[in-house]
Amino acid sequence: MPIKPLSVKSRNIFFYLSIVIFLIAVPVLVLYTTGYRFGEGIISKTGGISVYLSPSGSSLYINGKFNDTLGFLSRSFFVQDLKVGSYSIEVKKEGYYSWKKNIVVYPKIVTENYSFLSPEKFVLKEITQFSKPKDIVSTTTKETIKIATSTTEYLEVKALFEKKKLTKAEEKKEILAMENIYEKFSIDKADDILVSGKSIVYLKENVVLASWIGNVSDAPYFFHVSTSTVATTTAIFRSDEKISNIEFYPGRTDVVLMEMPSGIFALQLNVGSKMEDLRPVFIDPQSKIRISSNGEYFIKNKEGRFYSLELP
């Protein structure tokens, strides 16, 4: 049975209905792709957050509510469709100190964050002074005696801690002078200096400061005091205790290890960090930490014992 063609009236209805659907769908699609969402009878702006450098198996909580757990190969969280406003985010993993931060979600912007989960226990291996005693024939008595000699590793680690305290600052002075910023930031008065690319972290009178000498658009997150403002020099942390040395945490240029009277602590570089933000690494008064030329970390305690420190 042949199909009758639609009447002119029906075709006009379908034509105008298609136009109406198109005119409604396109703005909705544009709003959706630009970060707007429809809910509870209103159209609201949304944004997102990303949290990088989280260990696999860690979990993300937003305002105290579970959000997601990272898989074996994942190192970052990404959450979208969040309403504009303030949020409390926390990353947790068993065996680690949790990482918390209060953030602001802005419309049509993904707010980037870098977590730092410090292990509750670190792996230490003592560097013994003497090797296993060996039988040696005495040249005077011709008798066999047992002699324990200092190991090469022990002597190298010992020498590492015997270097002058100002060596590191003196080594960095030439680099910073080439950038013509050594005196500009009063780094000549710094007690300790760390340099990573265009980022300079230095210690001055128990205050950890950071200076950025590159393009403002490339500055790391801890120089951003707001979404539109970058501070080229900022005070990161003011200590209630004396800080005698700082070192970068392995694999991170936004986390430092600090020698303090009560032990060695890790601190993520965030503007306005406080004492409660410190994470213990080695709690033993008067301990010191050094890095060898091949990037190994060593600790010397007040009794003069040396340990290699494994940091994740």
PDB file of C-alpha atoms in Angstrom:
ATOM      1  CA  MET A   1       0.000   0.000   0.000  1.00  0.00           C
ATOM      2  CA  PRO A   2       1.620   3.284  -1.055  1.00  0.00           C
ATOM      3  CA  ILE A   3       2.479   5.764   1.701  1.00  0.00           C
ATOM      4  CA  LYS A   4       0.728   9.058   1.387  1.00  0.00           C
ATOM      5  CA  PRO A   5       2.993  12.096   1.447  1.00  0.00           C
ATOM      6  CA  LEU A   6       2.651  14.467   4.377  1.00  0.00           C
ATOM      7  CA  SER A   7       0.425  17.382   3.869  1.00  0.00           C
ATOM      8  CA  VAL A   8       1.883  20.845   3.543  1.00  0.00           C
ATOM      9  CA  LYS A   9       0.543  21.685   7.002  1.00  0.00           C
ATOM     10  CA  SER A  10       2.233  18.628   8.595  1.00  0.00           C
ATOM     11  CA  ARG A  11       5.531  19.376   6.866  1.00  0.00           C
ATOM     12  CA  ASN A  12       5.415  22.942   8.127  1.00  0.00           C
ATOM     13  CA  ILE A  13       4.761  21.712  11.674  1.00  0.00           C
ATOM     14  CA  PHE A  14       7.757  19.352  11.547  1.00  0.00           C
ATOM     15  CA  PHE A  15       9.942  22.061  10.017  1.00  0.00           C
ATOM     16  CA  TYR A  16       9.153  24.673  12.641  1.00  0.00           C
ATOM     17  CA  LEU A  17       9.356  22.071  15.429  1.00  0.00           C
ATOM     18  CA  SER A  18      12.877  21.132  14.254  1.00  0.00           C
ATOM     19  CA  ILE A  19      13.886  24.787  14.320  1.00  0.00           C
ATOM     20  CA  VAL A  20      12.556  25.170  17.874  1.00  0.00           C
ATOM     21  CA  ILE A  21      14.424  22.033  19.043  1.00  0.00           C
ATOM     22  CA  PHE A  22      17.607  23.297  17.367  1.00  0.00           C
ATOM     23  CA  LEU A  23      17.297  26.737  18.957  1.00  0.00           C
ATOM     24  CA  ILE A  24      16.834  25.136  22.390  1.00  0.00           C
ATOM     25  CA  ALA A  25      19.470  22.412  22.044  1.00  0.00           C
ATOM     26  CA  VAL A  26      22.326  24.579  20.766  1.00  0.00           C
ATOM     27  CA  PRO A  27      22.354  27.047  23.704  1.00  0.00           C
ATOM     28  CA  VAL A  28      22.004  24.157  26.165  1.00  0.00           C
ATOM     29  CA  LEU A  29      24.945  22.376  24.525  1.00  0.00           C
ATOM     30  CA  VAL A  30      27.026  25.560  24.528  1.00  0.00           C
ATOM     31  CA  LEU A  31      26.236  26.191  28.201  1.00  0.00           C
ATOM     32  CA  TYR A  32      27.114  22.598  29.083  1.00  0.00           C
ATOM     33  CA  THR A  33      30.450  22.636  27.270  1.00  0.00           C
ATOM     34  CA  THR A  34      31.395  25.952  28.907  1.00  0.00           C
ATOM     35  CA  GLY A  35      30.813  24.675  32.426  1.00  0.00           C
ATOM     36  CA  TYR A  36      27.173  25.449  33.197  1.00  0.00           C
ATOM     37  CA  ARG A  37      24.809  22.868  34.683  1.00  0.00           C
ATOM     38  CA  PHE A  38      21.023  22.772  35.137  1.00  0.00           C
ATOM     39  CA  GLY A  39      19.711  21.612  38.476  1.00  0.00           C
ATOM     40  CA  GLU A  40      17.060  22.443  41.044  1.00  0.00           C
ATOM     41  CA  GLY A  41      15.335  24.667  38.523  1.00  0.00           C
ATOM     42  CA  ILE A  42      18.317  26.961  37.941  1.00  0.00           C
ATOM     43  CA  ILE A  43      21.356  27.151  35.675  1.00  0.00           C
ATOM     44  CA  SER A  44      24.568  27.376  37.698  1.00  0.00           C
ATOM     45  CA  LYS A  45      28.216  27.839  36.799  1.00  0.00           C
ATOM     46  CA  THR A  46      30.575  24.958  37.583  1.00  0.00           C
ATOM     47  CA  GLY A  47      34.271  24.239  37.668  1.00  0.00           C
ATOM     48  CA  GLY A  48      36.552  21.367  38.541  1.00  0.00           C
ATOM     49  CA  ILE A  49      39.581  20.279  40.532  1.00  0.00           C
ATOM     50  CA  SER A  50      42.571  18.091  39.842  1.00  0.00           C
ATOM     51  CA  VAL A  51      44.892  16.638  42.474  1.00  0.00           C
ATOM     52  CA  TYR A  52      48.262  15.444  41.200  1.00  0.00           C
ATOM     53  CA  LEU A  53      51.086  13.329  42.673  1.00  0.00           C
ATOM     54  CA  SER A  54      48.866  11.181  44.862  1.00  0.00           C
ATOM     55  CA  PRO A  55      50.132   7.622  45.476  1.00  0.00           C
ATOM     56  CA  SER A  56      48.174   4.778  43.907  1.00  0.00           C
ATOM     57  CA  GLY A  57      45.542   3.398  46.247  1.00  0.00           C
ATOM     58  CA  SER A  58      44.881   6.757  47.905  1.00  0.00           C
ATOM     59  CA  SER A  59      41.327   8.073  48.286  1.00  0.00           C
ATOM     60  CA  LEU A  60      39.899  11.544  47.731  1.00  0.00           C
ATOM     61  CA  TYR A  61      37.326  13.108  50.039  1.00  0.00           C
ATOM     62  CA  ILE A  62      35.463  16.332  49.263  1.00  0.00           C
ATOM     63  CA  ASN A  63      33.822  18.090  52.204  1.00  0.00           C
ATOM     64  CA  GLY A  64      34.262  14.894  54.195  1.00  0.00           C
ATOM     65  CA  LYS A  65      32.502  12.684  51.633  1.00  0.00           C
ATOM     66  CA  PHE A  66      34.275   9.921  49.730  1.00  0.00           C
ATOM     67  CA  ASN A  67      34.760  10.698  46.039  1.00  0.00           C
ATOM     68  CA  ASP A  68      37.181   8.254  44.416  1.00  0.00           C
ATOM     69  CA  THR A  69      40.129   5.869  44.906  1.00  0.00           C
ATOM     70  CA  LEU A  70      43.117   5.787  42.566  1.00  0.00           C
ATOM     71  CA  GLY A  71      43.932   2.619  40.674  1.00  0.00           C
ATOM     72  CA  PHE A  72      47.325   0.918  40.554  1.00  0.00           C
ATOM     73  CA  LEU A  73      48.728   3.047  37.720  1.00  0.00           C
ATOM     74  CA  SER A  74      46.923   6.305  38.512  1.00  0.00           C
ATOM     75  CA  ARG A  75      48.610   9.272  40.194  1.00  0.00           C
ATOM     76  CA  SER A  76      45.965  12.005  39.937  1.00  0.00           C
ATOM     77  CA  PHE A  77      42.315  12.779  40.657  1.00  0.00           C
ATOM     78  CA  PHE A  78      40.035  14.805  38.399  1.00  0.00           C
ATOM     79  CA  VAL A  79      36.590  15.975  39.493  1.00  0.00           C
ATOM     80  CA  GLN A  80      34.318  18.124  37.348  1.00  0.00           C
ATOM     81  CA  ASP A  81      30.821  19.634  37.574  1.00  0.00           C
ATOM     82  CA  LEU A  82      31.478  21.199  40.981  1.00  0.00           C
ATOM     83  CA  LYS A  83      29.472  24.271  41.873  1.00  0.00           C
ATOM     84  CA  VAL A  84      31.443  27.459  42.333  1.00  0.00           C
ATOM     85  CA  GLY A  85      32.507  27.930  45.947  1.00  0.00           C
ATOM     86  CA  SER A  86      34.827  26.764  48.718  1.00  0.00           C
ATOM     87  CA  TYR A  87      35.623  23.111  49.361  1.00  0.00           C
ATOM     88  CA  SER A  88      37.665  21.075  51.797  1.00  0.00           C
ATOM     89  CA  ILE A  89      39.582  18.302  50.056  1.00  0.00           C
ATOM     90  CA  GLU A  90      41.545  15.498  51.664  1.00  0.00           C
ATOM     91  CA  VAL A  91      43.650  12.658  50.267  1.00  0.00           C
ATOM     92  CA  LYS A  92      44.107   9.592  52.480  1.00  0.00           C
ATOM     93  CA  LYS A  93      46.020   6.336  52.314  1.00  0.00           C
ATOM     94  CA  GLU A  94      46.706   3.795  55.021  1.00  0.00           C
ATOM     95  CA  GLY A  95      50.233   4.151  56.394  1.00  0.00           C
ATOM     96  CA  TYR A  96      50.513   7.798  55.318  1.00  0.00           C
ATOM     97  CA  TYR A  97      49.764  11.145  56.913  1.00  0.00           C
ATOM     98  CA  SER A  98      46.720  12.541  55.142  1.00  0.00           C
ATOM     99  CA  TRP A  99      46.908  15.677  52.997  1.00  0.00           C
ATOM    100  CA  LYS A 100      44.283  18.389  53.466  1.00  0.00           C
ATOM    101  CA  LYS A 101      43.610  21.677  51.769  1.00  0.00           C
ATOM    102  CA  ASN A 102      40.845  24.267  51.519  1.00  0.00           C
ATOM    103  CA  ILE A 103      40.331  25.339  47.917  1.00  0.00           C
ATOM    104  CA  VAL A 104      38.053  27.553  45.857  1.00  0.00           C
ATOM    105  CA  VAL A 105      36.355  26.301  42.689  1.00  0.00           C
ATOM    106  CA  TYR A 106      35.985  28.981  40.031  1.00  0.00           C
ATOM    107  CA  PRO A 107      33.596  28.945  37.043  1.00  0.00           C
ATOM    108  CA  LYS A 108      34.909  27.220  33.921  1.00  0.00           C
ATOM    109  CA  ILE A 109      38.322  26.642  35.563  1.00  0.00           C
ATOM    110  CA  VAL A 110      39.994  23.450  36.753  1.00  0.00           C
ATOM    111  CA  THR A 111      41.815  24.253  40.004  1.00  0.00           C
ATOM    112  CA  GLU A 112      45.115  22.354  40.109  1.00  0.00           C
ATOM    113  CA  ASN A 113      46.483  20.938  43.357  1.00  0.00           C
ATOM    114  CA  TYR A 114      49.562  18.889  44.238  1.00  0.00           C
ATOM    115  CA  SER A 115      49.191  16.555  47.190  1.00  0.00           C
ATOM    116  CA  PHE A 116      51.964  15.375  49.490  1.00  0.00           C
ATOM    117  CA  LEU A 117      51.360  12.207  51.479  1.00  0.00           C
ATOM    118  CA  SER A 118      54.233  11.506  53.838  1.00  0.00           C
ATOM    119  CA  PRO A 119      54.732   7.938  55.132  1.00  0.00           C
ATOM    120  CA  GLU A 120      54.164   7.432  58.847  1.00  0.00           C
ATOM    121  CA  LYS A 121      57.284   5.244  58.915  1.00  0.00           C
ATOM    122  CA  PHE A 122      60.444   5.609  56.837  1.00  0.00           C
ATOM    123  CA  VAL A 123      62.938   2.863  56.038  1.00  0.00           C
ATOM    124  CA  LEU A 124      66.324   3.405  57.707  1.00  0.00           C
ATOM    125  CA  LYS A 125      69.483   1.353  57.275  1.00  0.00           C
ATOM    126  CA  GLU A 126      72.414   1.952  59.599  1.00  0.00           C
ATOM    127  CA  ILE A 127      75.799   2.480  57.951  1.00  0.00           C
ATOM    128  CA  THR A 128      78.145   0.461  60.157  1.00  0.00           C
ATOM    129  CA  GLN A 129      81.650   1.732  60.729  1.00  0.00           C
ATOM    130  CA  PHE A 130      83.563  -1.521  60.534  1.00  0.00           C
ATOM    131  CA  SER A 131      83.512  -4.387  58.123  1.00  0.00           C
ATOM    132  CA  LYS A 132      83.480  -7.993  59.281  1.00  0.00           C
ATOM    133  CA  PRO A 133      86.848  -8.683  61.016  1.00  0.00           C
ATOM    134  CA  LYS A 134      89.409 -10.337  58.764  1.00  0.00           C
ATOM    135  CA  ASP A 135      92.467 -12.464  59.605  1.00  0.00           C
ATOM    136  CA  ILE A 136      95.621 -10.387  59.117  1.00  0.00           C
ATOM    137  CA  VAL A 137      99.202 -11.609  59.683  1.00  0.00           C
ATOM    138  CA  SER A 138     101.129  -9.169  61.882  1.00  0.00           C
ATOM    139  CA  THR A 139     104.426  -8.044  60.330  1.00  0.00           C
ATOM    140  CA  THR A 140     106.068  -7.765  63.765  1.00  0.00           C
ATOM    141  CA  THR A 141     104.917 -10.825  65.689  1.00  0.00           C
ATOM    142  CA  LYS A 142     104.095 -12.961  62.643  1.00  0.00           C
ATOM    143  CA  GLU A 143     100.910 -13.903  64.465  1.00  0.00           C
ATOM    144  CA  THR A 144      97.463 -13.897  62.917  1.00  0.00           C
ATOM    145  CA  ILE A 145      95.180 -11.210  64.370  1.00  0.00           C
ATOM    146  CA  LYS A 146      91.682 -10.039  63.515  1.00  0.00           C
ATOM    147  CA  ILE A 147      91.403  -6.496  62.139  1.00  0.00           C
ATOM    148  CA  ALA A 148      88.136  -4.641  61.438  1.00  0.00           C
ATOM    149  CA  THR A 149      88.567  -1.852  58.873  1.00  0.00           C
ATOM    150  CA  SER A 150      86.249   1.095  58.244  1.00  0.00           C
ATOM    151  CA  THR A 151      83.994   0.486  55.265  1.00  0.00           C
ATOM    152  CA  THR A 152      84.290   2.712  52.192  1.00  0.00           C
ATOM    153  CA  GLU A 153      80.623   3.670  52.455  1.00  0.00           C
ATOM    154  CA  TYR A 154      81.038   4.728  56.074  1.00  0.00           C
ATOM    155  CA  LEU A 155      84.030   6.942  55.266  1.00  0.00           C
ATOM    156  CA  GLU A 156      82.202   8.551  52.338  1.00  0.00           C
ATOM    157  CA  VAL A 157      79.108   9.278  54.431  1.00  0.00           C
ATOM    158  CA  LYS A 158      81.228  10.629  57.272  1.00  0.00           C
ATOM    159  CA  ALA A 159      83.009  12.980  54.860  1.00  0.00           C
ATOM    160  CA  LEU A 160      79.620  14.150  53.584  1.00  0.00           C
ATOM    161  CA  PHE A 161      78.740  15.485  57.034  1.00  0.00           C
ATOM    162  CA  GLU A 162      82.180  16.996  57.599  1.00  0.00           C
ATOM    163  CA  LYS A 163      81.804  19.472  54.733  1.00  0.00           C
ATOM    164  CA  LYS A 164      81.555  23.112  55.710  1.00  0.00           C
ATOM    165  CA  LYS A 165      77.993  24.310  56.232  1.00  0.00           C
ATOM    166  CA  LEU A 166      78.353  27.195  53.771  1.00  0.00           C
ATOM    167  CA  THR A 167      79.546  25.025  50.904  1.00  0.00           C
ATOM    168  CA  LYS A 168      76.065  24.673  49.419  1.00  0.00           C
ATOM    169  CA  ALA A 169      75.375  28.420  49.554  1.00  0.00           C
ATOM    170  CA  GLU A 170      78.763  29.190  48.034  1.00  0.00           C
ATOM    171  CA  GLU A 171      78.134  26.749  45.188  1.00  0.00           C
ATOM    172  CA  LYS A 172      74.798  28.397  44.412  1.00  0.00           C
ATOM    173  CA  LYS A 173      76.197  31.937  44.571  1.00  0.00           C
ATOM    174  CA  GLU A 174      77.848  31.673  41.152  1.00  0.00           C
ATOM    175  CA  ILE A 175      74.627  30.386  39.563  1.00  0.00           C
ATOM    176  CA  LEU A 176      72.515  33.131  41.087  1.00  0.00           C
ATOM    177  CA  ALA A 177      75.039  35.843  40.249  1.00  0.00           C
ATOM    178  CA  MET A 178      74.713  34.906  36.568  1.00  0.00           C
ATOM    179  CA  GLU A 179      71.000  35.703  36.821  1.00  0.00           C
ATOM    180  CA  ASN A 180      71.802  39.084  38.432  1.00  0.00           C
ATOM    181  CA  ILE A 181      69.418  38.379  41.284  1.00  0.00           C
ATOM    182  CA  TYR A 182      71.776  37.366  44.083  1.00  0.00           C
ATOM    183  CA  GLU A 183      71.630  40.757  45.800  1.00  0.00           C
ATOM    184  CA  LYS A 184      68.171  41.680  44.473  1.00  0.00           C
ATOM    185  CA  PHE A 185      66.497  39.143  46.753  1.00  0.00           C
ATOM    186  CA  SER A 186      69.068  39.579  49.552  1.00  0.00           C
ATOM    187  CA  ILE A 187      70.056  35.967  49.030  1.00  0.00           C
ATOM    188  CA  ASP A 188      73.593  36.906  50.037  1.00  0.00           C
ATOM    189  CA  LYS A 189      72.241  36.949  53.605  1.00  0.00           C
ATOM    190  CA  ALA A 190      70.583  33.536  53.327  1.00  0.00           C
ATOM    191  CA  ASP A 191      71.580  30.728  55.681  1.00  0.00           C
ATOM    192  CA  ASP A 192      70.882  28.051  53.074  1.00  0.00           C
ATOM    193  CA  ILE A 193      69.887  27.970  49.397  1.00  0.00           C
ATOM    194  CA  LEU A 194      68.191  25.473  47.079  1.00  0.00           C
ATOM    195  CA  VAL A 195      67.895  26.076  43.330  1.00  0.00           C
ATOM    196  CA  SER A 196      65.635  24.214  40.902  1.00  0.00           C
ATOM    197  CA  GLY A 197      65.393  25.783  37.458  1.00  0.00           C
ATOM    198  CA  LYS A 198      64.002  29.288  37.927  1.00  0.00           C
ATOM    199  CA  SER A 199      62.759  28.529  41.429  1.00  0.00           C
ATOM    200  CA  ILE A 200      64.898  29.470  44.435  1.00  0.00           C
ATOM    201  CA  VAL A 201      64.093  28.293  47.956  1.00  0.00           C
ATOM    202  CA  TYR A 202      66.191  29.767  50.730  1.00  0.00           C
ATOM    203  CA  LEU A 203      66.410  29.976  54.484  1.00  0.00           C
ATOM    204  CA  LYS A 204      66.848  33.255  56.318  1.00  0.00           C
ATOM    205  CA  GLU A 205      66.567  33.608  60.098  1.00  0.00           C
ATOM    206  CA  ASN A 206      64.290  30.549  60.462  1.00  0.00           C
ATOM    207  CA  VAL A 207      62.004  31.693  57.648  1.00  0.00           C
ATOM    208  CA  VAL A 208      61.686  29.597  54.478  1.00  0.00           C
ATOM    209  CA  LEU A 209      61.266  31.883  51.461  1.00  0.00           C
ATOM    210  CA  ALA A 210      60.860  31.259  47.746  1.00  0.00           C
ATOM    211  CA  SER A 211      61.693  33.457  44.751  1.00  0.00           C
ATOM    212  CA  TRP A 212      60.766  32.973  41.103  1.00  0.00           C
ATOM    213  CA  ILE A 213      63.016  34.434  38.400  1.00  0.00           C
ATOM    214  CA  GLY A 214      61.274  33.067  35.303  1.00  0.00           C
ATOM    215  CA  ASN A 215      58.187  34.088  33.339  1.00  0.00           C
ATOM    216  CA  VAL A 216      55.261  34.749  35.658  1.00  0.00           C
ATOM    217  CA  SER A 217      53.004  32.461  33.619  1.00  0.00           C
ATOM    218  CA  ASP A 218      55.340  29.525  34.328  1.00  0.00           C
ATOM    219  CA  ALA A 219      55.554  30.008  38.110  1.00  0.00           C
ATOM    220  CA  PRO A 220      54.828  26.919  40.284  1.00  0.00           C
ATOM    221  CA  TYR A 221      51.602  26.820  42.271  1.00  0.00           C
ATOM    222  CA  PHE A 222      53.121  27.964  45.560  1.00  0.00           C
ATOM    223  CA  PHE A 223      53.855  31.398  44.054  1.00  0.00           C
ATOM    224  CA  HIS A 224      50.169  31.918  43.193  1.00  0.00           C
ATOM    225  CA  VAL A 225      48.528  33.923  45.960  1.00  0.00           C
ATOM    226  CA  SER A 226      45.295  34.041  43.897  1.00  0.00           C
ATOM    227  CA  THR A 227      44.076  32.999  40.450  1.00  0.00           C
ATOM    228  CA  SER A 228      45.332  36.274  38.976  1.00  0.00           C
ATOM    229  CA  THR A 229      48.264  37.203  41.238  1.00  0.00           C
ATOM    230  CA  VAL A 230      51.745  35.684  41.314  1.00  0.00           C
ATOM    231  CA  ALA A 231      54.216  36.737  44.001  1.00  0.00           C
ATOM    232  CA  THR A 232      57.792  36.540  42.708  1.00  0.00           C
ATOM    233  CA  THR A 233      59.032  36.372  46.299  1.00  0.00           C
ATOM    234  CA  THR A 234      56.993  34.971  49.146  1.00  0.00           C
ATOM    235  CA  ALA A 235      57.470  33.792  52.727  1.00  0.00           C
ATOM    236  CA  ILE A 236      56.432  30.150  52.883  1.00  0.00           C
ATOM    237  CA  PHE A 237      56.983  29.220  56.514  1.00  0.00           C
ATOM    238  CA  ARG A 238      58.032  30.952  59.731  1.00  0.00           C
ATOM    239  CA  SER A 239      59.378  28.512  62.279  1.00  0.00           C
ATOM    240  CA  ASP A 240      59.054  28.714  66.045  1.00  0.00           C
ATOM    241  CA  GLU A 241      62.258  26.669  66.211  1.00  0.00           C
ATOM    242  CA  LYS A 242      65.683  27.062  64.660  1.00  0.00           C
ATOM    243  CA  ILE A 243      66.100  25.605  61.156  1.00  0.00           C
ATOM    244  CA  SER A 244      69.721  24.718  60.460  1.00  0.00           C
ATOM    245  CA  ASN A 245      69.499  23.129  57.001  1.00  0.00           C
ATOM    246  CA  ILE A 246      67.054  22.526  54.138  1.00  0.00           C
ATOM    247  CA  GLU A 247      67.100  19.983  51.315  1.00  0.00           C
ATOM    248  CA  PHE A 248      64.642  19.141  48.543  1.00  0.00           C
ATOM    249  CA  TYR A 249      62.538  16.025  49.113  1.00  0.00           C
ATOM    250  CA  PRO A 250      63.451  13.406  46.458  1.00  0.00           C
ATOM    251  CA  GLY A 251      61.555  13.887  43.224  1.00  0.00           C
ATOM    252  CA  ARG A 252      59.856  17.054  44.483  1.00  0.00           C
ATOM    253  CA  THR A 253      60.769  20.722  44.170  1.00  0.00           C
ATOM    254  CA  ASP A 254      57.729  21.799  46.182  1.00  0.00           C
ATOM    255  CA  VAL A 255      58.651  19.871  49.347  1.00  0.00           C
ATOM    256  CA  VAL A 256      61.687  20.469  51.563  1.00  0.00           C
ATOM    257  CA  LEU A 257      63.343  18.522  54.359  1.00  0.00           C
ATOM    258  CA  MET A 258      64.357  20.643  57.343  1.00  0.00           C
ATOM    259  CA  GLU A 259      66.780  20.095  60.212  1.00  0.00           C
ATOM    260  CA  MET A 260      65.181  21.302  63.442  1.00  0.00           C
ATOM    261  CA  PRO A 261      66.140  20.864  67.123  1.00  0.00           C
ATOM    262  CA  SER A 262      63.701  17.988  67.641  1.00  0.00           C
ATOM    263  CA  GLY A 263      64.507  16.133  64.419  1.00  0.00           C
ATOM    264  CA  ILE A 264      64.037  16.183  60.655  1.00  0.00           C
ATOM    265  CA  PHE A 265      60.707  17.218  59.145  1.00  0.00           C
ATOM    266  CA  ALA A 266      59.163  17.522  55.673  1.00  0.00           C
ATOM    267  CA  LEU A 267      57.191  20.589  54.596  1.00  0.00           C
ATOM    268  CA  GLN A 268      55.219  21.201  51.416  1.00  0.00           C
ATOM    269  CA  LEU A 269      55.750  24.704  50.064  1.00  0.00           C
ATOM    270  CA  ASN A 270      52.446  26.494  50.559  1.00  0.00           C
ATOM    271  CA  VAL A 271      52.125  30.161  51.429  1.00  0.00           C
ATOM    272  CA  GLY A 272      51.246  30.529  55.096  1.00  0.00           C
ATOM    273  CA  SER A 273      52.350  27.036  56.171  1.00  0.00           C
ATOM    274  CA  LYS A 274      52.266  26.496  59.936  1.00  0.00           C
ATOM    275  CA  MET A 275      54.001  24.239  62.459  1.00  0.00           C
ATOM    276  CA  GLU A 276      51.119  21.751  62.311  1.00  0.00           C
ATOM    277  CA  ASP A 277      51.814  21.297  58.582  1.00  0.00           C
ATOM    278  CA  LEU A 278      55.193  19.683  59.324  1.00  0.00           C
ATOM    279  CA  ARG A 279      55.493  15.945  58.715  1.00  0.00           C
ATOM    280  CA  PRO A 280      58.001  13.990  60.847  1.00  0.00           C
ATOM    281  CA  VAL A 281      60.716  12.080  59.015  1.00  0.00           C
ATOM    282  CA  PHE A 282      63.268  11.289  61.741  1.00  0.00           C
ATOM    283  CA  ILE A 283      62.494  12.282  65.324  1.00  0.00           C
ATOM    284  CA  ASP A 284      65.783  12.449  67.213  1.00  0.00           C
ATOM    285  CA  PRO A 285      67.175  15.736  68.596  1.00  0.00           C
ATOM    286  CA  GLN A 286      70.159  17.335  66.828  1.00  0.00           C
ATOM    287  CA  SER A 287      69.954  15.015  63.813  1.00  0.00           C
ATOM    288  CA  LYS A 288      71.359  16.159  60.468  1.00  0.00           C
ATOM    289  CA  ILE A 289      70.586  15.202  56.870  1.00  0.00           C
ATOM    290  CA  ARG A 290      72.751  15.321  53.738  1.00  0.00           C
ATOM    291  CA  ILE A 291      72.474  14.241  50.097  1.00  0.00           C
ATOM    292  CA  SER A 292      75.304  12.448  48.305  1.00  0.00           C
ATOM    293  CA  SER A 293      76.403  13.302  44.763  1.00  0.00           C
ATOM    294  CA  ASN A 294      74.339  10.393  43.410  1.00  0.00           C
ATOM    295  CA  GLY A 295      71.163  11.532  45.180  1.00  0.00           C
ATOM    296  CA  GLU A 296      71.187   9.250  48.226  1.00  0.00           C
ATOM    297  CA  TYR A 297      69.913  10.647  51.533  1.00  0.00           C
ATOM    298  CA  PHE A 298      71.806  10.096  54.783  1.00  0.00           C
ATOM    299  CA  ILE A 299      71.095  10.992  58.409  1.00  0.00           C
ATOM    300  CA  LYS A 300      73.497  11.498  61.296  1.00  0.00           C
ATOM    301  CA  ASN A 301      72.046  11.344  64.806  1.00  0.00           C
ATOM    302  CA  LYS A 302      73.389  13.063  67.921  1.00  0.00           C
ATOM    303  CA  GLU A 303      75.357   9.922  68.854  1.00  0.00           C
ATOM    304  CA  GLY A 304      77.272  10.081  65.577  1.00  0.00           C
ATOM    305  CA  ARG A 305      75.579   7.098  63.931  1.00  0.00           C
ATOM    306  CA  PHE A 306      74.854   7.235  60.206  1.00  0.00           C
ATOM    307  CA  TYR A 307      71.761   5.945  58.416  1.00  0.00           C
ATOM    308  CA  SER A 308      70.661   5.767  54.810  1.00  0.00           C
ATOM    309  CA  LEU A 309      67.123   7.056  54.385  1.00  0.00           C
ATOM    310  CA  GLU A 310      64.730   5.630  51.807  1.00  0.00           C
ATOM    311  CA  LEU A 311      62.158   8.219  50.760  1.00  0.00           C
ATOM    312  CA  PRO A 312      59.249   7.297  48.449  1.00  0.00           C
TER     313      PRO A 312
END
